[in-house]
N, CA, C and O atoms as a Tripos MOL2 file, in Angstrom:
@<TRIPOS>MOLECULE
protein
  260   259    65     0     0
PROTEIN
NO_CHARGES

@<TRIPOS>ATOM
      1 N          -8.0690    8.4530  -21.4470 N.3       1 UNK1
      2 CA         -9.2180    9.3320  -21.2620 C.3       1 UNK1
      3 C          -9.2210   10.4240  -22.3220 C.2       1 UNK1
      4 O          -9.5130   11.5810  -22.0170 O.2       1 UNK1
      5 N          -8.9130   10.0880  -23.5070 N.am      2 UNK2
      6 CA         -8.7920   11.1020  -24.5420 C.3       2 UNK2
      7 C         -10.1490   11.6470  -24.9560 C.2       2 UNK2
      8 O         -10.3150   12.8630  -25.0540 O.2       2 UNK2
      9 N         -11.1130   10.7850  -25.1980 N.am      3 UNK3
     10 CA        -12.4140   11.2400  -25.6740 C.3       3 UNK3
     11 C         -13.5120   10.8340  -24.6920 C.2       3 UNK3
     12 O         -14.4040   10.0620  -25.0430 O.2       3 UNK3
     13 N         -13.4520   11.3340  -23.5090 N.am      4 UNK4
     14 CA        -14.4680   11.0070  -22.5100 C.3       4 UNK4
     15 C         -15.7400   11.7770  -22.8130 C.2       4 UNK4
     16 O         -15.6980   12.9760  -23.0880 O.2       4 UNK4
     17 N         -16.8670   11.0900  -22.7620 N.am      5 UNK5
     18 CA        -18.1510   11.7060  -23.0550 C.3       5 UNK5
     19 C         -18.9030   11.9700  -21.7600 C.2       5 UNK5
     20 O         -18.8750   11.1400  -20.8510 O.2       5 UNK5
     21 N         -19.5710   13.1030  -21.6630 N.am      6 UNK6
     22 CA        -20.4130   13.4320  -20.5190 C.3       6 UNK6
     23 C         -21.7530   12.7590  -20.6500 C.2       6 UNK6
     24 O         -21.9780   12.0230  -21.6100 O.2       6 UNK6
     25 N         -22.6620   12.9890  -19.7030 N.am      7 UNK7
     26 CA        -23.9670   12.3280  -19.7580 C.3       7 UNK7
     27 C         -24.8090   12.7440  -20.9570 C.2       7 UNK7
     28 O         -25.6260   11.9590  -21.4390 O.2       7 UNK7
     29 N         -24.6200   13.9720  -21.4460 N.am      8 UNK8
     30 CA        -25.3910   14.4290  -22.6140 C.3       8 UNK8
     31 C         -24.6360   14.2040  -23.9140 C.2       8 UNK8
     32 O         -25.0890   14.6290  -24.9770 O.2       8 UNK8
     33 N         -23.4850   13.5370  -23.8370 N.am      9 UNK9
     34 CA        -22.7010   13.3070  -25.0330 C.3       9 UNK9
     35 C         -21.7260   14.4350  -25.3020 C.2       9 UNK9
     36 O         -21.0850   14.4340  -26.3530 O.2       9 UNK9
     37 N         -21.5830   15.4010  -24.3990 N.am     10 UNK10
     38 CA        -20.6380   16.4980  -24.5710 C.3      10 UNK10
     39 C         -19.2270   16.0200  -24.2580 C.2      10 UNK10
     40 O         -19.0290   15.1580  -23.4010 O.2      10 UNK10
     41 N         -18.2480   16.5880  -24.9590 N.am     11 UNK11
     42 CA        -16.8550   16.2130  -24.7500 C.3      11 UNK11
     43 C         -16.3800   16.7200  -23.3900 C.2      11 UNK11
     44 O         -16.5920   17.8850  -23.0560 O.2      11 UNK11
     45 N         -15.7420   15.8590  -22.6090 N.am     12 UNK12
     46 CA        -15.2290   16.2020  -21.2800 C.3      12 UNK12
     47 C         -13.7170   16.0020  -21.2990 C.2      12 UNK12
     48 O         -13.2470   14.8930  -21.0450 O.2      12 UNK12
     49 N         -12.9480   17.0430  -21.5910 N.am     13 UNK13
     50 CA        -11.5060   16.8590  -21.7710 C.3      13 UNK13
     51 C         -10.7850   16.4150  -20.5030 C.2      13 UNK13
     52 O          -9.7680   15.7280  -20.5950 O.2      13 UNK13
     53 N         -11.2720   16.7790  -19.3390 N.am     14 UNK14
     54 CA        -10.5930   16.4100  -18.1000 C.3      14 UNK14
     55 C         -11.0050   15.0260  -17.6130 C.2      14 UNK14
     56 O         -10.3310   14.4520  -16.7580 O.2      14 UNK14
     57 N         -12.0870   14.4850  -18.1340 N.am     15 UNK15
     58 CA        -12.5720   13.1940  -17.6770 C.3      15 UNK15
     59 C         -13.1900   13.2710  -16.2980 C.2      15 UNK15
     60 O         -13.2500   12.2590  -15.5990 O.2      15 UNK15
     61 N         -13.6530   14.4470  -15.8810 N.am     16 UNK16
     62 CA        -14.1710   14.6130  -14.5260 C.3      16 UNK16
     63 C         -15.4670   13.8250  -14.3110 C.2      16 UNK16
     64 O         -15.7320   13.3810  -13.1940 O.2      16 UNK16
     65 N         -16.2650   13.6480  -15.3450 N.am     17 UNK17
     66 CA        -17.5010   12.8750  -15.1980 C.3      17 UNK17
     67 C         -17.1780   11.4280  -14.8590 C.2      17 UNK17
     68 O         -17.8270   10.8210  -14.0070 O.2      17 UNK17
     69 N         -16.1750   10.8820  -15.5270 N.am     18 UNK18
     70 CA        -15.7880    9.5000  -15.2640 C.3      18 UNK18
     71 C         -15.2300    9.3710  -13.8450 C.2      18 UNK18
     72 O         -15.5330    8.3990  -13.1540 O.2      18 UNK18
     73 N         -14.4240   10.3310  -13.4040 N.am     19 UNK19
     74 CA        -13.8820   10.2830  -12.0460 C.3      19 UNK19
     75 C         -14.9970   10.4240  -11.0160 C.2      19 UNK19
     76 O         -14.9660    9.7650   -9.9770 O.2      19 UNK19
     77 N         -15.9870   11.2840  -11.2950 N.am     20 UNK20
     78 CA        -17.1050   11.4610  -10.3770 C.3      20 UNK20
     79 C         -17.9180   10.1760  -10.2600 C.2      20 UNK20
     80 O         -18.3130    9.7820   -9.1630 O.2      20 UNK20
     81 N         -18.1630    9.5290  -11.3850 N.am     21 UNK21
     82 CA        -18.9220    8.2820  -11.3390 C.3      21 UNK21
     83 C         -18.1790    7.2070  -10.5670 C.2      21 UNK21
     84 O         -18.8040    6.4230   -9.8530 O.2      21 UNK21
     85 N         -16.8550    7.1510  -10.6940 N.am     22 UNK22
     86 CA        -16.0690    6.1830   -9.9290 C.3      22 UNK22
     87 C         -16.1720    6.4890   -8.4390 C.2      22 UNK22
     88 O         -16.2560    5.5740   -7.6200 O.2      22 UNK22
     89 N         -16.1650    7.7800   -8.0840 N.am     23 UNK23
     90 CA        -16.3040    8.1790   -6.6820 C.3      23 UNK23
     91 C         -17.6730    7.7960   -6.1340 C.2      23 UNK23
     92 O         -17.7700    7.2840   -5.0190 O.2      23 UNK23
     93 N         -18.7230    8.0360   -6.9000 N.am     24 UNK24
     94 CA        -20.0800    7.7230   -6.4580 C.3      24 UNK24
     95 C         -20.2590    6.2200   -6.3050 C.2      24 UNK24
     96 O         -20.9280    5.7700   -5.3750 O.2      24 UNK24
     97 N         -19.6740    5.4400   -7.1990 N.am     25 UNK25
     98 CA        -19.7910    3.9850   -7.1120 C.3      25 UNK25
     99 C         -19.0760    3.4420   -5.8790 C.2      25 UNK25
    100 O         -19.5110    2.4330   -5.3240 O.2      25 UNK25
    101 N         -17.9960    4.0750   -5.4350 N.am     26 UNK26
    102 CA        -17.2500    3.6000   -4.2690 C.3      26 UNK26
    103 C         -17.8330    4.1140   -2.9630 C.2      26 UNK26
    104 O         -17.5680    3.5220   -1.9180 O.2      26 UNK26
    105 N         -18.6120    5.1840   -2.9720 N.am     27 UNK27
    106 CA        -19.0870    5.8270   -1.7490 C.3      27 UNK27
    107 C         -19.9420    4.9100   -0.8670 C.2      27 UNK27
    108 O         -19.7200    4.9160    0.3440 O.2      27 UNK27
    109 N         -20.8970    4.1260   -1.3690 N.am     28 UNK28
    110 CA        -21.7100    3.2960   -0.4730 C.3      28 UNK28
    111 C         -20.8800    2.2760    0.3040 C.2      28 UNK28
    112 O         -21.2020    1.9850    1.4560 O.2      28 UNK28
    113 N         -19.8330    1.7300   -0.2870 N.am     29 UNK29
    114 CA        -18.9920    0.7670    0.4150 C.3      29 UNK29
    115 C         -18.2930    1.4490    1.5810 C.2      29 UNK29
    116 O         -18.2110    0.8770    2.6680 O.2      29 UNK29
    117 N         -17.7900    2.6530    1.3770 N.am     30 UNK30
    118 CA        -17.1300    3.3950    2.4410 C.3      30 UNK30
    119 C         -18.0870    3.7450    3.5590 C.2      30 UNK30
    120 O         -17.7000    3.7210    4.7270 O.2      30 UNK30
    121 N         -19.3250    4.0680    3.2340 N.am     31 UNK31
    122 CA        -20.3170    4.4040    4.2590 C.3      31 UNK31
    123 C         -20.6540    3.1930    5.1200 C.2      31 UNK31
    124 O         -20.8690    3.3330    6.3240 O.2      31 UNK31
    125 N         -20.7020    2.0020    4.5180 N.am     32 UNK32
    126 CA        -21.0130    0.7970    5.2800 C.3      32 UNK32
    127 C         -19.8970    0.4970    6.2720 C.2      32 UNK32
    128 O         -20.1720    0.0860    7.3990 O.2      32 UNK32
    129 N         -18.6540    0.6930    5.8770 N.am     33 UNK33
    130 CA        -17.5410    0.4330    6.7760 C.3      33 UNK33
    131 C         -17.5030    1.4760    7.8890 C.2      33 UNK33
    132 O         -17.1940    1.1390    9.0320 O.2      33 UNK33
    133 N         -17.8070    2.7230    7.5840 N.am     34 UNK34
    134 CA        -17.7830    3.7790    8.5850 C.3      34 UNK34
    135 C         -18.9530    3.6490    9.5520 C.2      34 UNK34
    136 O         -18.8410    4.0770   10.7010 O.2      34 UNK34
    137 N         -20.0580    3.0770    9.1280 N.am     35 UNK35
    138 CA        -21.2300    2.9670    9.9900 C.3      35 UNK35
    139 C         -20.9540    2.0290   11.1630 C.2      35 UNK35
    140 O         -21.5090    2.2350   12.2430 O.2      35 UNK35
    141 N         -20.1260    1.0210   10.9900 N.am     36 UNK36
    142 CA        -19.8440    0.0760   12.0620 C.3      36 UNK36
    143 C         -18.8500    0.6580   13.0710 C.2      36 UNK36
    144 O         -18.8750    0.2710   14.2390 O.2      36 UNK36
    145 N         -17.9910    1.5630   12.6540 N.am     37 UNK37
    146 CA        -16.9290    2.0690   13.5230 C.3      37 UNK37
    147 C         -17.4390    2.9160   14.6950 C.2      37 UNK37
    148 O         -16.9350    2.7290   15.8030 O.2      37 UNK37
    149 N         -18.4060    3.8380   14.5300 N.am     38 UNK38
    150 CA        -18.7820    4.7040   15.6480 C.3      38 UNK38
    151 C         -19.6180    4.0320   16.7260 C.2      38 UNK38
    152 O         -20.0440    4.7090   17.6610 O.2      38 UNK38
    153 N         -19.8700    2.7370   16.6380 N.am     39 UNK39
    154 CA        -20.7110    2.0740   17.6380 C.3      39 UNK39
    155 C         -20.0830    2.1580   19.0270 C.2      39 UNK39
    156 O         -20.7920    2.4040   20.0020 O.2      39 UNK39
    157 N         -18.7780    1.9600   19.1390 N.am     40 UNK40
    158 CA        -18.1080    2.0290   20.4280 C.3      40 UNK40
    159 C         -18.2040    3.4040   21.0620 C.2      40 UNK40
    160 O         -18.6740    3.5190   22.1940 O.2      40 UNK40
    161 N         -17.7690    4.4620   20.3620 N.am     41 UNK41
    162 CA        -17.8670    5.8090   20.9430 C.3      41 UNK41
    163 C         -19.3110    6.2250   21.2340 C.2      41 UNK41
    164 O         -19.5510    6.9770   22.1790 O.2      41 UNK41
    165 N         -20.2590    5.7580   20.4540 N.am     42 UNK42
    166 CA        -21.6570    6.1180   20.6770 C.3      42 UNK42
    167 C         -22.1560    5.5160   21.9840 C.2      42 UNK42
    168 O         -22.8780    6.1750   22.7320 O.2      42 UNK42
    169 N         -21.7800    4.2730   22.2660 N.am     43 UNK43
    170 CA        -22.1830    3.6250   23.5150 C.3      43 UNK43
    171 C         -21.5700    4.3700   24.6930 C.2      43 UNK43
    172 O         -22.2400    4.5980   25.7000 O.2      43 UNK43
    173 N         -20.3090    4.7480   24.5740 N.am     44 UNK44
    174 CA        -19.6510    5.5010   25.6360 C.3      44 UNK44
    175 C         -20.3160    6.8410   25.8810 C.2      44 UNK44
    176 O         -20.4420    7.2780   27.0260 O.2      44 UNK44
    177 N         -20.7380    7.4880   24.8220 N.am     45 UNK45
    178 CA        -21.4250    8.7800   24.9490 C.3      45 UNK45
    179 C         -22.7540    8.6140   25.6700 C.2      45 UNK45
    180 O         -23.0920    9.4170   26.5400 O.2      45 UNK45
    181 N         -23.5010    7.5920   25.3230 N.am     46 UNK46
    182 CA        -24.7940    7.3460   25.9680 C.3      46 UNK46
    183 C         -24.5970    7.0570   27.4550 C.2      46 UNK46
    184 O         -25.3320    7.5790   28.2930 O.2      46 UNK46
    185 N         -23.6070    6.2290   27.7810 N.am     47 UNK47
    186 CA        -23.3350    5.9230   29.1870 C.3      47 UNK47
    187 C         -22.9270    7.1970   29.9340 C.2      47 UNK47
    188 O         -23.3510    7.4150   31.0690 O.2      47 UNK47
    189 N         -22.1110    8.0310   29.3030 N.am     48 UNK48
    190 CA        -21.6980    9.2900   29.9210 C.3      48 UNK48
    191 C         -22.8700   10.2120   30.2060 C.2      48 UNK48
    192 O         -22.9270   10.8400   31.2630 O.2      48 UNK48
    193 N         -23.7970   10.2970   29.2770 N.am     49 UNK49
    194 CA        -24.9820   11.1440   29.4660 C.3      49 UNK49
    195 C         -25.8430   10.6020   30.6000 C.2      49 UNK49
    196 O         -26.3350   11.3710   31.4260 O.2      49 UNK49
    197 N         -26.0270    9.2870   30.6450 N.am     50 UNK50
    198 CA        -26.8310    8.6850   31.7160 C.3      50 UNK50
    199 C         -26.1890    8.9450   33.0730 C.2      50 UNK50
    200 O         -26.8850    9.2970   34.0260 O.2      50 UNK50
    201 N         -24.8680    8.7780   33.1750 N.am     51 UNK51
    202 CA        -24.1670    9.0350   34.4290 C.3      51 UNK51
    203 C         -24.3080   10.5030   34.8290 C.2      51 UNK51
    204 O         -24.5260   10.8060   36.0020 O.2      51 UNK51
    205 N         -24.1860   11.4160   33.8650 N.am     52 UNK52
    206 CA        -24.3240   12.8430   34.1650 C.3      52 UNK52
    207 C         -25.7240   13.1660   34.6890 C.2      52 UNK52
    208 O         -25.8610   13.9610   35.6190 O.2      52 UNK52
    209 N         -26.7550   12.5680   34.1130 N.am     53 UNK53
    210 CA        -28.1280   12.8120   34.5690 C.3      53 UNK53
    211 C         -28.3100   12.2760   35.9910 C.2      53 UNK53
    212 O         -28.9500   12.9180   36.8230 O.2      53 UNK53
    213 N         -27.7430   11.0930   36.2640 N.am     54 UNK54
    214 CA        -27.8590   10.5240   37.6060 C.3      54 UNK54
    215 C         -27.1560   11.4200   38.6250 C.2      54 UNK54
    216 O         -27.6840   11.6480   39.7140 O.2      54 UNK54
    217 N         -25.9870   11.9220   38.2880 N.am     55 UNK55
    218 CA        -25.2470   12.7950   39.2100 C.3      55 UNK55
    219 C         -26.0250   14.0830   39.4640 C.2      55 UNK55
    220 O         -26.1330   14.5170   40.6110 O.2      55 UNK55
    221 N         -26.5650   14.6970   38.4240 N.am     56 UNK56
    222 CA        -27.3460   15.9260   38.5910 C.3      56 UNK56
    223 C         -28.5920   15.6540   39.4330 C.2      56 UNK56
    224 O         -28.9560   16.4700   40.2800 O.2      56 UNK56
    225 N         -29.2420   14.5210   39.2070 N.am     57 UNK57
    226 CA        -30.4250   14.1820   40.0000 C.3      57 UNK57
    227 C         -30.0530   13.9620   41.4630 C.2      57 UNK57
    228 O         -30.7880   14.3890   42.3530 O.2      57 UNK57
    229 N         -28.9320   13.3080   41.7260 N.am     58 UNK58
    230 CA        -28.4990   13.0780   43.1030 C.3      58 UNK58
    231 C         -28.1620   14.3920   43.8000 C.2      58 UNK58
    232 O         -28.5180   14.5810   44.9630 O.2      58 UNK58
    233 N         -27.4850   15.2940   43.1100 N.am     59 UNK59
    234 CA        -27.1500   16.5980   43.6940 C.3      59 UNK59
    235 C         -28.4290   17.3880   43.9750 C.2      59 UNK59
    236 O         -28.5480   18.0140   45.0280 O.2      59 UNK59
    237 N         -29.3700   17.3660   43.0560 N.am     60 UNK60
    238 CA        -30.6370   18.0870   43.2590 C.3      60 UNK60
    239 C         -31.4030   17.4910   44.4310 C.2      60 UNK60
    240 O         -31.9810   18.2300   45.2290 O.2      60 UNK60
    241 N         -31.4170   16.1570   44.5490 N.am     61 UNK61
    242 CA        -32.1240   15.5030   45.6500 C.3      61 UNK61
    243 C         -31.4940   15.8720   47.0060 C.2      61 UNK61
    244 O         -32.1990   16.1370   47.9800 O.2      61 UNK61
    245 N         -30.1540   15.8830   47.0430 N.am     62 UNK62
    246 CA        -29.4670   16.2470   48.2890 C.3      62 UNK62
    247 C         -29.6820   17.7190   48.6310 C.2      62 UNK62
    248 O         -29.7780   18.0760   49.8060 O.2      62 UNK62
    249 N         -29.7560   18.5680   47.6190 N.am     63 UNK63
    250 CA        -29.9680   20.0050   47.8680 C.3      63 UNK63
    251 C         -31.3730   20.2830   48.3700 C.2      63 UNK63
    252 O         -31.5600   21.2020   49.1680 O.2      63 UNK63
    253 N         -32.3650   19.5250   47.9330 N.am     64 UNK64
    254 CA        -33.7370   19.7560   48.3150 C.3      64 UNK64
    255 C         -34.1480   18.9640   49.5640 C.2      64 UNK64
    256 O         -35.2490   19.1640   50.0770 O.2      64 UNK64
    257 N         -33.3090   18.0950   50.0460 N.am     65 UNK65
    258 CA        -33.6220   17.2320   51.1780 C.3      65 UNK65
    259 C         -33.6990   18.0110   52.4840 C.2      65 UNK65
    260 O         -33.9550   17.4270   53.5370 O.2      65 UNK65
@<TRIPOS>BOND
     1     1     2 1
     2     2     3 1
     3     3     4 2
     4     3     5 am
     5     5     6 1
     6     6     7 1
     7     7     8 2
     8     7     9 am
     9     9    10 1
    10    10    11 1
    11    11    12 2
    12    11    13 am
    13    13    14 1
    14    14    15 1
    15    15    16 2
    16    15    17 am
    17    17    18 1
    18    18    19 1
    19    19    20 2
    20    19    21 am
    21    21    22 1
    22    22    23 1
    23    23    24 2
    24    23    25 am
    25    25    26 1
    26    26    27 1
    27    27    28 2
    28    27    29 am
    29    29    30 1
    30    30    31 1
    31    31    32 2
    32    31    33 am
    33    33    34 1
    34    34    35 1
    35    35    36 2
    36    35    37 am
    37    37    38 1
    38    38    39 1
    39    39    40 2
    40    39    41 am
    41    41    42 1
    42    42    43 1
    43    43    44 2
    44    43    45 am
    45    45    46 1
    46    46    47 1
    47    47    48 2
    48    47    49 am
    49    49    50 1
    50    50    51 1
    51    51    52 2
    52    51    53 am
    53    53    54 1
    54    54    55 1
    55    55    56 2
    56    55    57 am
    57    57    58 1
    58    58    59 1
    59    59    60 2
    60    59    61 am
    61    61    62 1
    62    62    63 1
    63    63    64 2
    64    63    65 am
    65    65    66 1
    66    66    67 1
    67    67    68 2
    68    67    69 am
    69    69    70 1
    70    70    71 1
    71    71    72 2
    72    71    73 am
    73    73    74 1
    74    74    75 1
    75    75    76 2
    76    75    77 am
    77    77    78 1
    78    78    79 1
    79    79    80 2
    80    79    81 am
    81    81    82 1
    82    82    83 1
    83    83    84 2
    84    83    85 am
    85    85    86 1
    86    86    87 1
    87    87    88 2
    88    87    89 am
    89    89    90 1
    90    90    91 1
    91    91    92 2
    92    91    93 am
    93    93    94 1
    94    94    95 1
    95    95    96 2
    96    95    97 am
    97    97    98 1
    98    98    99 1
    99    99   100 2
   100    99   101 am
   101   101   102 1
   102   102   103 1
   103   103   104 2
   104   103   105 am
   105   105   106 1
   106   106   107 1
   107   107   108 2
   108   107   109 am
   109   109   110 1
   110   110   111 1
   111   111   112 2
   112   111   113 am
   113   113   114 1
   114   114   115 1
   115   115   116 2
   116   115   117 am
   117   117   118 1
   118   118   119 1
   119   119   120 2
   120   119   121 am
   121   121   122 1
   122   122   123 1
   123   123   124 2
   124   123   125 am
   125   125   126 1
   126   126   127 1
   127   127   128 2
   128   127   129 am
   129   129   130 1
   130   130   131 1
   131   131   132 2
   132   131   133 am
   133   133   134 1
   134   134   135 1
   135   135   136 2
   136   135   137 am
   137   137   138 1
   138   138   139 1
   139   139   140 2
   140   139   141 am
   141   141   142 1
   142   142   143 1
   143   143   144 2
   144   143   145 am
   145   145   146 1
   146   146   147 1
   147   147   148 2
   148   147   149 am
   149   149   150 1
   150   150   151 1
   151   151   152 2
   152   151   153 am
   153   153   154 1
   154   154   155 1
   155   155   156 2
   156   155   157 am
   157   157   158 1
   158   158   159 1
   159   159   160 2
   160   159   161 am
   161   161   162 1
   162   162   163 1
   163   163   164 2
   164   163   165 am
   165   165   166 1
   166   166   167 1
   167   167   168 2
   168   167   169 am
   169   169   170 1
   170   170   171 1
   171   171   172 2
   172   171   173 am
   173   173   174 1
   174   174   175 1
   175   175   176 2
   176   175   177 am
   177   177   178 1
   178   178   179 1
   179   179   180 2
   180   179   181 am
   181   181   182 1
   182   182   183 1
   183   183   184 2
   184   183   185 am
   185   185   186 1
   186   186   187 1
   187   187   188 2
   188   187   189 am
   189   189   190 1
   190   190   191 1
   191   191   192 2
   192   191   193 am
   193   193   194 1
   194   194   195 1
   195   195   196 2
   196   195   197 am
   197   197   198 1
   198   198   199 1
   199   199   200 2
   200   199   201 am
   201   201   202 1
   202   202   203 1
   203   203   204 2
   204   203   205 am
   205   205   206 1
   206   206   207 1
   207   207   208 2
   208   207   209 am
   209   209   210 1
   210   210   211 1
   211   211   212 2
   212   211   213 am
   213   213   214 1
   214   214   215 1
   215   215   216 2
   216   215   217 am
   217   217   218 1
   218   218   219 1
   219   219   220 2
   220   219   221 am
   221   221   222 1
   222   222   223 1
   223   223   224 2
   224   223   225 am
   225   225   226 1
   226   226   227 1
   227   227   228 2
   228   227   229 am
   229   229   230 1
   230   230   231 1
   231   231   232 2
   232   231   233 am
   233   233   234 1
   234   234   235 1
   235   235   236 2
   236   235   237 am
   237   237   238 1
   238   238   239 1
   239   239   240 2
   240   239   241 am
   241   241   242 1
   242   242   243 1
   243   243   244 2
   244   243   245 am
   245   245   246 1
   246   246   247 1
   247   247   248 2
   248   247   249 am
   249   249   250 1
   250   250   251 1
   251   251   252 2
   252   251   253 am
   253   253   254 1
   254   254   255 1
   255   255   256 2
   256   255   257 am
   257   257   258 1
   258   258   259 1
   259   259   260 2
@<TRIPOS>SUBSTRUCTURE
     1 UNK1         2 RESIDUE 1 A UNK
     2 UNK2         6 RESIDUE 1 A UNK
     3 UNK3        10 RESIDUE 1 A UNK
     4 UNK4        14 RESIDUE 1 A UNK
     5 UNK5        18 RESIDUE 1 A UNK
     6 UNK6        22 RESIDUE 1 A UNK
     7 UNK7        26 RESIDUE 1 A UNK
     8 UNK8        30 RESIDUE 1 A UNK
     9 UNK9        34 RESIDUE 1 A UNK
    10 UNK10       38 RESIDUE 1 A UNK
    11 UNK11       42 RESIDUE 1 A UNK
    12 UNK12       46 RESIDUE 1 A UNK
    13 UNK13       50 RESIDUE 1 A UNK
    14 UNK14       54 RESIDUE 1 A UNK
    15 UNK15       58 RESIDUE 1 A UNK
    16 UNK16       62 RESIDUE 1 A UNK
    17 UNK17       66 RESIDUE 1 A UNK
    18 UNK18       70 RESIDUE 1 A UNK
    19 UNK19       74 RESIDUE 1 A UNK
    20 UNK20       78 RESIDUE 1 A UNK
    21 UNK21       82 RESIDUE 1 A UNK
    22 UNK22       86 RESIDUE 1 A UNK
    23 UNK23       90 RESIDUE 1 A UNK
    24 UNK24       94 RESIDUE 1 A UNK
    25 UNK25       98 RESIDUE 1 A UNK
    26 UNK26      102 RESIDUE 1 A UNK
    27 UNK27      106 RESIDUE 1 A UNK
    28 UNK28      110 RESIDUE 1 A UNK
    29 UNK29      114 RESIDUE 1 A UNK
    30 UNK30      118 RESIDUE 1 A UNK
    31 UNK31      122 RESIDUE 1 A UNK
    32 UNK32      126 RESIDUE 1 A UNK
    33 UNK33      130 RESIDUE 1 A UNK
    34 UNK34      134 RESIDUE 1 A UNK
    35 UNK35      138 RESIDUE 1 A UNK
    36 UNK36      142 RESIDUE 1 A UNK
    37 UNK37      146 RESIDUE 1 A UNK
    38 UNK38      150 RESIDUE 1 A UNK
    39 UNK39      154 RESIDUE 1 A UNK
    40 UNK40      158 RESIDUE 1 A UNK
    41 UNK41      162 RESIDUE 1 A UNK
    42 UNK42      166 RESIDUE 1 A UNK
    43 UNK43      170 RESIDUE 1 A UNK
    44 UNK44      174 RESIDUE 1 A UNK
    45 UNK45      178 RESIDUE 1 A UNK
    46 UNK46      182 RESIDUE 1 A UNK
    47 UNK47      186 RESIDUE 1 A UNK
    48 UNK48      190 RESIDUE 1 A UNK
    49 UNK49      194 RESIDUE 1 A UNK
    50 UNK50      198 RESIDUE 1 A UNK
    51 UNK51      202 RESIDUE 1 A UNK
    52 UNK52      206 RESIDUE 1 A UNK
    53 UNK53      210 RESIDUE 1 A UNK
    54 UNK54      214 RESIDUE 1 A UNK
    55 UNK55      218 RESIDUE 1 A UNK
    56 UNK56      222 RESIDUE 1 A UNK
    57 UNK57      226 RESIDUE 1 A UNK
    58 UNK58      230 RESIDUE 1 A UNK
    59 UNK59      234 RESIDUE 1 A UNK
    60 UNK60      238 RESIDUE 1 A UNK
    61 UNK61      242 RESIDUE 1 A UNK
    62 UNK62      246 RESIDUE 1 A UNK
    63 UNK63      250 RESIDUE 1 A UNK
    64 UNK64      254 RESIDUE 1 A UNK
    65 UNK65      258 RESIDUE 1 A UNK
């Protein structure tokens, strides 16, 4: 990485532009893998919310009966 060039042709001694581009190129693959993982916890959260609403509705119905 001795003579790394930036997007405008400026000298980049640290090579940070090249490292950033490598990071950006890898990011979509990581997002696709992460998108599949939260499906389980999301379903559990939805079920928990539905159960909580049913319990609150039952308590309200019993209180007003």
